[in-house]
């Protein structure tokens, strides 16, 4: 059939930037800095970095090698490796479907904030209740989501090389430059609060970097470990079929071992820079307690920080939201590309037609998620104790529930049934050595499955349940 005209990245740089584009997203910008501030600063960073190069590396290698060796997408890749494990392909494919429904909604919020700053109305965004009144309004969130989605769909429609690779090659270096500029600016800040205390960016830097071991217990340490692990997952875009799809576009001569190390490094470096940019800025104006988590960090706290900076805050706001928009676009593109590629496999349709259909279907789904803040508003208690609306529910099901479960099954499958040798052969097939090979084999067979099982039980609320039985 039409096997020979498979799309591909032109070379290793295109692949590295596109995959890093998928990995670098809102997770790096609004989750990593928050977790670092909450979980002991430098301590969290050290744990995170150690996990990226052992644990994240294992999952990334597995996904990309499966993709390149089978030359197909998650749905068919697992079946091609072993017919009995086809269900794992279906399960994996479910994750980008779920994430697609809400990621473009967040993309729409970012687009809206960029528009506000471009219009010079940054101070409006800093007002109390601005964010809530925006997301609960009926039309505006849908309009901005559609704008964001249209750009995403257009790039996927344009193809792997002419769309995704070309876009990533422009946007990723741009993102890096902008984040460095804001981080440097952030370190030079200074502010005198109502009590006459002066706080500086460099003090903020020490809050971020110096490990804080106050009140450390085994339980607390495990908590930090689990936080770092679930962050890692989401951040590297693993265990959701995305890296399998991108892996299937990598040419045989590319040195995978080296490219994957570059992706790990890129993603971690951007997360680190995001902390460097956000933590000192928030600290200077609002003290250590000013750090909020999730969307409210980006859409509520930071606009206040920008406002406190005076006129330059509007300029920084523009640069910041352009940068976040780049990060979100390249991530959303990778999700949509995975959907389009899988559906092209199922229905054998053309890329253009499939992109259009998926684009429209995603718009409908995302509009429903937008309505989760008005028409379909509810308050649901999740097993981890958080209160969720529709968007949080989708996020929880995909990230906290499905992803650890899929990783667990993938490790069992690759580590014990297919055997790690199958992956190692692919890693070495270009004639380059597979560095950290022994580490990989050990991790995939023993360490990762155990950790994943723990993470899964924790997210499902089973630990808390068992604990409450004994207390
Ligand atoms: N890795 C992205 C981030 O850190 C998020 C993402 C999740 C991207 C799923 C694609 C798919 O924000």
Short mmCIF file of C-alpha atoms and ligand atoms in Angstrom, two decimals:
data_model
loop_
_atom_site.label_atom_id
_atom_site.label_comp_id
_atom_site.label_asym_id
_atom_site.label_seq_id
_atom_site.Cartn_x
_atom_site.Cartn_y
_atom_site.Cartn_z
CA UNK A 1 0.00 0.00 0.00
CA UNK A 2 1.09 3.58 0.54
CA UNK A 3 3.89 2.74 2.91
CA UNK A 4 6.68 4.46 1.08
CA UNK A 5 5.37 7.99 1.31
CA UNK A 6 5.48 8.14 5.07
CA UNK A 7 6.05 11.66 6.42
CA UNK A 8 9.22 12.31 8.34
CA UNK A 9 11.36 14.93 10.01
CA UNK A 10 14.23 16.08 7.81
CA UNK A 11 16.85 15.23 10.41
CA UNK A 12 17.70 15.08 14.05
CA UNK A 13 17.35 18.83 14.69
CA UNK A 14 13.79 18.90 13.36
CA UNK A 15 12.88 15.94 15.53
CA UNK A 16 14.54 17.31 18.66
CA UNK A 17 12.85 20.70 18.34
CA UNK A 18 9.43 19.27 17.53
CA UNK A 19 9.61 16.80 20.41
CA UNK A 20 10.93 19.48 22.74
CA UNK A 21 8.05 21.64 21.51
CA UNK A 22 5.64 18.98 22.64
CA UNK A 23 7.38 18.56 25.96
CA UNK A 24 7.74 22.25 26.76
CA UNK A 25 4.27 23.49 27.57
CA UNK A 26 2.19 25.01 30.29
CA UNK A 27 3.40 22.22 32.59
CA UNK A 28 6.89 23.72 32.54
CA UNK A 29 5.67 27.23 33.10
CA UNK A 30 2.85 27.03 35.60
CA UNK A 31 3.48 23.73 37.35
CA UNK A 32 7.20 23.32 37.76
CA UNK A 33 7.89 26.68 39.45
CA UNK A 34 4.94 26.22 41.76
CA UNK A 35 6.03 22.74 42.81
CA UNK A 36 9.62 23.90 43.30
CA UNK A 37 8.45 26.72 45.56
CA UNK A 38 6.17 24.40 47.52
CA UNK A 39 8.47 21.38 47.77
CA UNK A 40 11.65 22.78 49.25
CA UNK A 41 13.25 24.71 46.38
CA UNK A 42 16.60 23.21 45.48
CA UNK A 43 15.61 19.89 46.99
CA UNK A 44 12.77 19.51 44.51
CA UNK A 45 15.04 20.56 41.65
CA UNK A 46 17.68 17.98 42.54
CA UNK A 47 15.11 15.21 42.85
CA UNK A 48 13.44 16.25 39.62
CA UNK A 49 16.67 16.33 37.63
CA UNK A 50 17.70 12.94 39.00
CA UNK A 51 14.35 11.51 37.96
CA UNK A 52 14.43 13.02 34.47
CA UNK A 53 17.69 11.33 33.58
CA UNK A 54 16.69 7.92 34.94
CA UNK A 55 12.99 7.54 35.02
CA UNK A 56 11.88 10.07 32.36
CA UNK A 57 14.67 8.84 30.12
CA UNK A 58 13.33 5.28 30.35
CA UNK A 59 9.81 6.24 29.36
CA UNK A 60 10.99 8.52 26.57
CA UNK A 61 13.31 5.89 25.09
CA UNK A 62 10.52 3.34 25.18
CA UNK A 63 7.98 5.51 23.37
CA UNK A 64 10.30 6.84 20.68
CA UNK A 65 11.95 3.48 19.98
CA UNK A 66 8.55 1.77 19.67
CA UNK A 67 7.49 4.47 17.20
CA UNK A 68 10.60 4.30 15.08
CA UNK A 69 10.80 0.53 15.02
CA UNK A 70 7.13 -0.13 14.20
CA UNK A 71 6.84 2.97 11.98
CA UNK A 72 3.28 3.43 13.09
CA UNK A 73 1.11 5.04 15.76
CA UNK A 74 0.14 3.85 19.23
CA UNK A 75 -3.08 2.24 18.08
CA UNK A 76 -1.30 -0.17 15.75
CA UNK A 77 2.16 -0.20 17.28
CA UNK A 78 1.32 -2.37 20.27
CA UNK A 79 -0.71 -4.75 18.13
CA UNK A 80 2.23 -5.02 15.73
CA UNK A 81 4.50 -6.00 18.61
CA UNK A 82 2.09 -8.54 20.08
CA UNK A 83 -1.50 -9.09 18.97
CA UNK A 84 -2.69 -9.74 22.52
CA UNK A 85 -1.58 -6.27 23.63
CA UNK A 86 -3.66 -4.34 21.15
CA UNK A 87 -5.77 -3.05 24.05
CA UNK A 88 -2.77 -1.12 25.33
CA UNK A 89 -2.64 0.77 22.03
CA UNK A 90 -6.32 1.68 22.40
CA UNK A 91 -5.83 2.77 25.98
CA UNK A 92 -2.83 4.91 25.05
CA UNK A 93 -4.75 6.51 22.22
CA UNK A 94 -7.42 7.57 24.69
CA UNK A 95 -5.06 10.00 26.45
CA UNK A 96 -4.49 12.50 23.62
CA UNK A 97 -8.21 12.34 22.84
CA UNK A 98 -8.99 13.46 26.39
CA UNK A 99 -6.19 16.04 26.57
CA UNK A 100 -7.20 17.54 23.24
CA UNK A 101 -10.60 18.48 24.67
CA UNK A 102 -9.15 20.87 27.22
CA UNK A 103 -5.66 21.89 26.11
CA UNK A 104 -7.05 24.22 23.45
CA UNK A 105 -9.32 25.81 26.06
CA UNK A 106 -6.23 26.77 28.05
CA UNK A 107 -4.61 27.88 24.77
CA UNK A 108 -7.62 30.16 24.30
CA UNK A 109 -7.12 31.71 27.75
CA UNK A 110 -3.49 32.43 26.89
CA UNK A 111 -4.50 34.00 23.56
CA UNK A 112 -7.01 36.20 25.36
CA UNK A 113 -4.41 37.44 27.86
CA UNK A 114 -1.95 38.16 25.07
CA UNK A 115 -4.65 40.21 23.33
CA UNK A 116 -5.31 42.14 26.55
CA UNK A 117 -1.62 42.99 27.02
CA UNK A 118 -1.21 43.88 23.35
CA UNK A 119 -4.07 46.32 23.70
CA UNK A 120 -2.23 47.88 26.66
CA UNK A 121 -4.89 46.82 29.16
CA UNK A 122 -2.67 44.75 31.41
CA UNK A 123 -3.92 46.50 34.54
CA UNK A 124 -7.46 45.23 33.85
CA UNK A 125 -6.15 41.69 33.98
CA UNK A 126 -4.70 42.39 37.42
CA UNK A 127 -8.10 43.29 38.91
CA UNK A 128 -9.71 40.96 41.43
CA UNK A 129 -12.09 38.51 39.79
CA UNK A 130 -10.99 39.25 36.23
CA UNK A 131 -9.99 35.70 35.40
CA UNK A 132 -13.11 34.12 36.88
CA UNK A 133 -15.42 36.51 35.13
CA UNK A 134 -13.63 35.79 31.83
CA UNK A 135 -13.76 31.99 32.01
CA UNK A 136 -17.36 31.95 33.21
CA UNK A 137 -18.51 34.24 30.41
CA UNK A 138 -20.34 32.49 27.61
CA UNK A 139 -18.85 33.67 24.34
CA UNK A 140 -15.35 35.03 24.80
CA UNK A 141 -13.57 31.81 25.97
CA UNK A 142 -15.05 29.93 23.01
CA UNK A 143 -13.97 32.58 20.50
CA UNK A 144 -10.36 32.62 21.77
CA UNK A 145 -10.26 28.82 21.93
CA UNK A 146 -11.38 28.71 18.27
CA UNK A 147 -8.61 31.11 17.30
CA UNK A 148 -5.99 29.03 19.04
CA UNK A 149 -7.36 25.80 17.61
CA UNK A 150 -7.46 27.20 14.08
CA UNK A 151 -3.72 27.93 14.18
CA UNK A 152 -3.01 24.47 15.61
CA UNK A 153 -5.12 22.74 12.97
CA UNK A 154 -3.55 24.78 10.19
CA UNK A 155 -0.04 23.67 11.16
CA UNK A 156 -1.03 20.02 11.45
CA UNK A 157 -2.84 20.34 8.11
CA UNK A 158 0.40 21.63 6.55
CA UNK A 159 2.19 18.38 7.38
CA UNK A 160 5.07 17.05 9.44
CA UNK A 161 7.91 18.72 7.60
CA UNK A 162 6.28 21.86 6.20
CA UNK A 163 4.07 22.44 9.23
CA UNK A 164 5.28 20.99 12.50
CA UNK A 165 9.04 20.93 11.92
CA UNK A 166 9.21 24.34 10.29
CA UNK A 167 7.11 25.93 13.02
CA UNK A 168 9.13 24.35 15.83
CA UNK A 169 12.40 25.50 14.28
CA UNK A 170 11.30 29.13 14.48
CA UNK A 171 9.33 29.09 17.68
CA UNK A 172 11.51 27.04 20.03
CA UNK A 173 14.66 29.18 19.78
CA UNK A 174 12.40 32.26 20.10
CA UNK A 175 10.86 30.85 23.25
CA UNK A 176 14.28 30.22 24.75
CA UNK A 177 15.44 33.78 24.06
CA UNK A 178 12.31 35.32 25.59
CA UNK A 179 12.43 33.22 28.73
CA UNK A 180 16.10 34.12 29.28
CA UNK A 181 15.34 37.83 28.90
CA UNK A 182 12.49 37.76 31.43
CA UNK A 183 14.50 35.62 33.86
CA UNK A 184 17.39 38.10 33.83
CA UNK A 185 14.99 41.00 34.31
CA UNK A 186 13.29 39.18 37.15
CA UNK A 187 16.59 38.81 39.02
CA UNK A 188 17.20 42.56 38.91
CA UNK A 189 13.89 43.47 40.57
CA UNK A 190 13.61 45.18 43.94
CA UNK A 191 10.61 46.23 46.02
CA UNK A 192 9.95 47.89 49.35
CA UNK A 193 6.80 46.58 51.01
CA UNK A 194 4.40 48.36 53.37
CA UNK A 195 6.55 47.54 56.42
CA UNK A 196 9.62 49.06 54.82
CA UNK A 197 11.26 45.69 54.10
CA UNK A 198 13.19 45.52 50.87
CA UNK A 199 12.96 42.30 48.91
CA UNK A 200 15.24 41.64 45.94
CA UNK A 201 15.24 39.27 43.00
CA UNK A 202 18.42 37.67 44.27
CA UNK A 203 16.75 36.80 47.58
CA UNK A 204 13.98 35.24 45.51
CA UNK A 205 16.65 33.27 43.70
CA UNK A 206 17.87 31.80 46.96
CA UNK A 207 14.32 30.76 47.88
CA UNK A 208 14.24 28.90 44.57
CA UNK A 209 17.67 27.30 44.61
CA UNK A 210 18.66 26.57 48.20
CA UNK A 211 17.33 23.21 49.39
CA UNK A 212 14.95 23.68 52.24
CA UNK A 213 14.91 20.74 54.61
CA UNK A 214 12.77 22.30 57.35
CA UNK A 215 10.41 19.79 58.90
CA UNK A 216 11.50 17.01 56.59
CA UNK A 217 10.03 13.59 57.35
CA UNK A 218 9.91 10.38 55.36
CA UNK A 219 6.28 11.04 54.50
CA UNK A 220 7.05 14.53 53.29
CA UNK A 221 9.97 13.24 51.22
CA UNK A 222 7.73 10.68 49.55
CA UNK A 223 5.21 13.39 48.82
CA UNK A 224 7.89 15.44 47.07
CA UNK A 225 9.03 12.38 45.15
CA UNK A 226 5.51 11.70 43.90
CA UNK A 227 4.98 15.35 42.96
CA UNK A 228 8.20 15.28 40.97
CA UNK A 229 7.25 12.04 39.29
CA UNK A 230 3.82 13.08 38.13
CA UNK A 231 5.23 16.39 36.92
CA UNK A 232 7.84 14.56 34.92
CA UNK A 233 5.34 12.47 33.09
CA UNK A 234 3.15 15.26 31.96
CA UNK A 235 6.13 17.43 31.18
CA UNK A 236 7.88 14.95 28.89
CA UNK A 237 4.62 14.08 27.06
CA UNK A 238 5.31 10.36 27.56
CA UNK A 239 2.87 7.44 27.85
CA UNK A 240 0.24 9.05 25.70
CA UNK A 241 1.27 7.92 22.25
CA UNK A 242 2.60 11.32 21.26
CA UNK A 243 6.25 10.32 21.37
CA UNK A 244 5.37 7.08 19.57
CA UNK A 245 3.91 9.11 16.71
CA UNK A 246 6.85 11.52 16.63
CA UNK A 247 9.23 8.55 16.87
CA UNK A 248 7.63 7.04 13.78
CA UNK A 249 8.73 10.13 11.83
CA UNK A 250 12.40 9.81 12.78
CA UNK A 251 14.76 8.58 10.07
CA UNK A 252 16.75 5.42 10.68
CA UNK A 253 20.13 7.15 10.56
CA UNK A 254 19.33 9.55 13.42
CA UNK A 255 21.30 8.93 16.62
CA UNK A 256 18.38 8.39 19.01
CA UNK A 257 20.43 8.17 22.17
CA UNK A 258 21.86 11.62 21.61
CA UNK A 259 18.61 13.22 20.38
CA UNK A 260 16.67 11.97 23.37
CA UNK A 261 19.28 13.31 25.77
CA UNK A 262 18.88 16.69 24.09
CA UNK A 263 15.10 16.58 24.50
CA UNK A 264 15.39 15.70 28.20
CA UNK A 265 17.84 18.53 28.65
CA UNK A 266 15.76 21.08 26.74
CA UNK A 267 12.58 20.33 28.64
CA UNK A 268 14.29 20.45 32.02
CA UNK A 269 16.24 23.58 31.20
CA UNK A 270 13.08 25.47 30.19
CA UNK A 271 11.31 24.35 33.37
CA UNK A 272 14.32 25.55 35.37
CA UNK A 273 14.32 28.91 33.57
CA UNK A 274 10.58 29.27 34.14
CA UNK A 275 11.26 29.00 37.86
CA UNK A 276 14.05 31.54 37.56
CA UNK A 277 11.67 33.90 35.86
CA UNK A 278 8.60 33.42 38.05
CA UNK A 279 9.75 32.71 41.61
CA UNK A 280 11.95 35.81 42.13
CA UNK A 281 9.29 38.06 40.53
CA UNK A 282 6.48 36.76 42.70
CA UNK A 283 8.72 36.78 45.77
CA UNK A 284 9.79 40.39 45.29
CA UNK A 285 6.25 41.75 45.13
CA UNK A 286 4.24 39.32 47.22
CA UNK A 287 6.70 37.38 49.37
CA UNK A 288 7.16 33.63 49.57
CA UNK A 289 3.43 33.07 50.20
CA UNK A 290 2.46 34.70 46.90
CA UNK A 291 3.00 31.57 44.78
CA UNK A 292 -0.27 30.11 43.56
CA UNK A 293 -0.69 26.82 41.77
CA UNK A 294 -1.96 26.00 38.29
CA UNK A 295 -3.90 28.44 36.17
CA UNK A 296 -4.22 31.02 38.92
CA UNK A 297 -0.44 31.46 39.00
CA UNK A 298 -0.41 32.48 35.37
CA UNK A 299 -3.73 34.26 35.06
CA UNK A 300 -4.12 35.84 38.49
CA UNK A 301 -0.79 36.19 40.32
CA UNK A 302 1.45 37.11 37.40
CA UNK A 303 -0.80 39.90 36.07
CA UNK A 304 -0.55 41.41 39.56
CA UNK A 305 3.22 41.11 39.43
CA UNK A 306 3.28 42.77 36.00
CA UNK A 307 1.10 45.58 37.31
CA UNK A 308 3.43 46.15 40.25
CA UNK A 309 6.32 46.56 37.80
CA UNK A 310 4.81 49.77 36.44
CA UNK A 311 4.73 50.63 32.73
CA UNK A 312 7.36 48.05 31.81
CA UNK A 313 5.02 45.39 33.19
CA UNK A 314 2.86 45.67 30.11
CA UNK A 315 5.86 45.01 27.86
CA UNK A 316 7.00 42.08 29.99
CA UNK A 317 3.40 40.82 29.94
CA UNK A 318 3.39 40.80 26.14
CA UNK A 319 6.71 38.96 25.92
CA UNK A 320 5.58 36.51 28.59
CA UNK A 321 2.27 35.62 26.95
CA UNK A 322 3.85 35.33 23.48
CA UNK A 323 6.29 32.89 25.00
CA UNK A 324 3.59 30.86 26.74
CA UNK A 325 1.55 30.89 23.56
CA UNK A 326 4.48 29.38 21.65
CA UNK A 327 4.88 26.72 24.31
CA UNK A 328 1.18 25.86 24.29
CA UNK A 329 0.90 25.83 20.50
CA UNK A 330 3.75 23.38 19.93
CA UNK A 331 2.28 21.11 22.62
CA UNK A 332 -1.24 21.27 21.24
CA UNK A 333 0.12 20.58 17.75
CA UNK A 334 1.69 17.36 19.02
CA UNK A 335 -1.60 16.23 20.52
CA UNK A 336 -3.57 16.99 17.39
CA UNK A 337 -0.92 15.40 15.18
CA UNK A 338 -1.21 12.20 17.20
CA UNK A 339 -4.97 12.16 16.71
CA UNK A 340 -4.70 12.90 13.00
CA UNK A 341 -1.99 10.27 12.44
CA UNK A 342 -3.95 7.58 14.27
CA UNK A 343 -7.17 8.41 12.45
CA UNK A 344 -5.32 8.37 9.13
CA UNK A 345 -4.24 4.84 10.02
CA UNK A 346 -7.78 3.77 10.79
CA UNK A 347 -9.68 5.38 7.94
CA UNK A 348 -6.89 5.77 5.38
CA UNK A 349 -8.04 9.33 4.70
CA UNK A 350 -5.73 12.08 3.46
CA UNK A 351 -3.93 14.32 5.95
CA UNK A 352 -5.83 17.40 4.85
CA UNK A 353 -9.26 15.87 5.14
CA UNK A 354 -8.47 14.17 8.45
CA UNK A 355 -7.03 17.39 9.93
CA UNK A 356 -10.18 19.27 9.02
CA UNK A 357 -12.46 16.68 10.55
CA UNK A 358 -10.38 16.41 13.74
CA UNK A 359 -10.17 20.20 13.91
CA UNK A 360 -13.96 20.54 13.85
CA UNK A 361 -14.51 17.67 16.28
CA UNK A 362 -11.97 19.17 18.70
CA UNK A 363 -13.68 22.54 18.49
CA UNK A 364 -17.01 21.01 19.48
CA UNK A 365 -15.47 19.09 22.38
CA UNK A 366 -13.52 22.13 23.59
CA UNK A 367 -16.66 24.30 23.44
CA UNK A 368 -18.34 21.84 25.79
CA UNK A 369 -15.37 22.10 28.16
CA UNK A 370 -15.63 25.91 28.04
CA UNK A 371 -19.24 25.54 29.08
CA UNK A 372 -18.06 23.59 32.12
CA UNK A 373 -17.69 27.01 33.76
CA UNK A 374 -21.23 28.13 33.11
CA UNK A 375 -23.89 25.89 31.55
CA UNK A 376 -22.39 22.61 32.78
CA UNK A 377 -20.94 23.91 36.03
CA UNK A 378 -20.51 21.38 38.82
CA UNK A 379 -18.25 20.79 41.78
CA UNK A 380 -16.88 17.31 42.01
CA UNK A 381 -14.59 15.98 44.73
CA UNK A 382 -11.72 14.00 43.28
CA UNK A 383 -10.10 11.06 45.09
CA UNK A 384 -7.05 13.27 45.77
CA UNK A 385 -9.21 15.74 47.65
CA UNK A 386 -9.37 18.50 45.03
CA UNK A 387 -12.59 20.04 43.80
CA UNK A 388 -12.98 19.76 40.05
CA UNK A 389 -14.94 21.24 37.19
CA UNK A 390 -15.17 19.60 33.77
CA UNK A 391 -11.68 20.72 32.71
CA UNK A 392 -10.01 19.49 35.90
CA UNK A 393 -11.87 16.22 35.65
CA UNK A 394 -10.49 15.57 32.15
CA UNK A 395 -7.04 16.54 33.34
CA UNK A 396 -7.30 14.21 36.30
CA UNK A 397 -8.53 11.23 34.31
CA UNK A 398 -5.78 11.56 31.72
CA UNK A 399 -2.79 12.58 33.81
CA UNK A 400 -3.30 11.15 37.23
CA UNK A 401 -5.22 8.06 36.36
CA UNK A 402 -4.57 6.82 32.83
CA UNK A 403 -0.95 7.84 32.36
CA UNK A 404 0.57 5.99 35.34
CA UNK A 405 -1.57 3.00 34.50
CA UNK A 406 -0.43 2.98 30.87
CA UNK A 407 3.21 3.38 31.89
CA UNK A 408 2.88 0.51 34.29
CA UNK A 409 1.45 -1.77 31.60
CA UNK A 410 4.00 -0.56 29.02
CA UNK A 411 6.87 -1.37 31.37
CA UNK A 412 5.53 -4.83 32.07
CA UNK A 413 4.99 -5.40 28.37
CA UNK A 414 8.38 -4.12 27.22
CA UNK A 415 10.39 -5.25 30.24
CA UNK A 416 9.04 -8.78 30.54
CA UNK A 417 7.21 -9.79 27.37
CA UNK A 418 8.87 -8.07 24.42
CA UNK A 419 12.12 -7.77 26.41
CA UNK A 420 14.31 -4.63 26.59
CA UNK A 421 16.62 -6.05 23.90
CA UNK A 422 13.96 -5.18 21.31
CA UNK A 423 14.20 -1.52 22.29
CA UNK A 424 18.02 -1.58 22.60
CA UNK A 425 18.34 -2.94 19.07
CA UNK A 426 16.36 0.01 17.77
CA UNK A 427 18.42 2.46 19.79
CA UNK A 428 21.58 1.04 18.25
CA UNK A 429 20.24 0.51 14.74
CA UNK A 430 21.78 3.74 13.43
CA UNK A 431 25.22 2.41 14.35
CA UNK A 432 25.55 4.73 17.36
CA UNK A 433 25.98 3.41 20.88
CA UNK A 434 23.02 3.35 23.28
CA UNK A 435 24.40 5.23 26.24
CA UNK A 436 22.81 4.37 29.60
CA UNK A 437 21.73 1.00 28.17
CA UNK A 438 22.25 -0.95 31.41
CA UNK A 439 20.39 1.73 33.32
CA UNK A 440 17.52 1.45 30.86
CA UNK A 441 17.18 -2.30 31.25
CA UNK A 442 17.24 -2.10 35.02
CA UNK A 443 14.76 0.76 35.15
CA UNK A 444 12.21 -0.66 32.74
CA UNK A 445 12.12 -4.06 34.39
CA UNK A 446 12.20 -3.18 38.06
CA UNK A 447 12.17 0.43 39.15
CA UNK A 448 9.67 2.13 36.85
CA UNK A 449 6.88 -0.46 37.19
CA UNK A 450 7.04 -0.30 40.98
CA UNK A 451 7.07 3.49 41.04
CA UNK A 452 4.21 3.63 38.56
CA UNK A 453 2.11 1.28 40.63
CA UNK A 454 2.69 3.52 43.67
CA UNK A 455 1.81 6.64 41.70
CA UNK A 456 -1.32 5.04 40.34
CA UNK A 457 -2.52 3.87 43.74
CA UNK A 458 -1.86 7.29 45.16
CA UNK A 459 -3.78 9.16 42.43
CA UNK A 460 -6.66 6.75 42.68
CA UNK A 461 -6.91 7.74 46.33
CA UNK A 462 -6.26 4.19 47.51
CA UNK A 463 -3.47 5.15 49.91
CA UNK A 464 -5.65 7.73 51.56
CA UNK A 465 -8.46 5.23 51.83
CA UNK A 466 -6.25 2.60 53.44
CA UNK A 467 -4.77 5.19 55.76
CA UNK A 468 -8.18 6.33 56.91
CA UNK A 469 -9.06 2.74 57.78
CA UNK A 470 -6.28 2.68 60.32
CA UNK A 471 -6.70 6.09 61.85
N1 LIG B 1 4.26 18.37 28.03
C1 LIG B 1 3.38 19.46 28.03
C2 LIG B 1 3.63 20.41 29.18
O1 LIG B 1 4.54 20.29 29.91
C3 LIG B 1 1.97 19.09 28.15
C4 LIG B 1 1.44 18.15 27.19
C5 LIG B 1 0.70 17.15 27.63
C6 LIG B 1 1.72 18.26 25.87
C7 LIG B 1 0.20 16.27 26.77
C8 LIG B 1 1.23 17.39 25.01
C9 LIG B 1 0.47 16.40 25.47
O2 LIG B 1 2.88 21.32 29.37
#
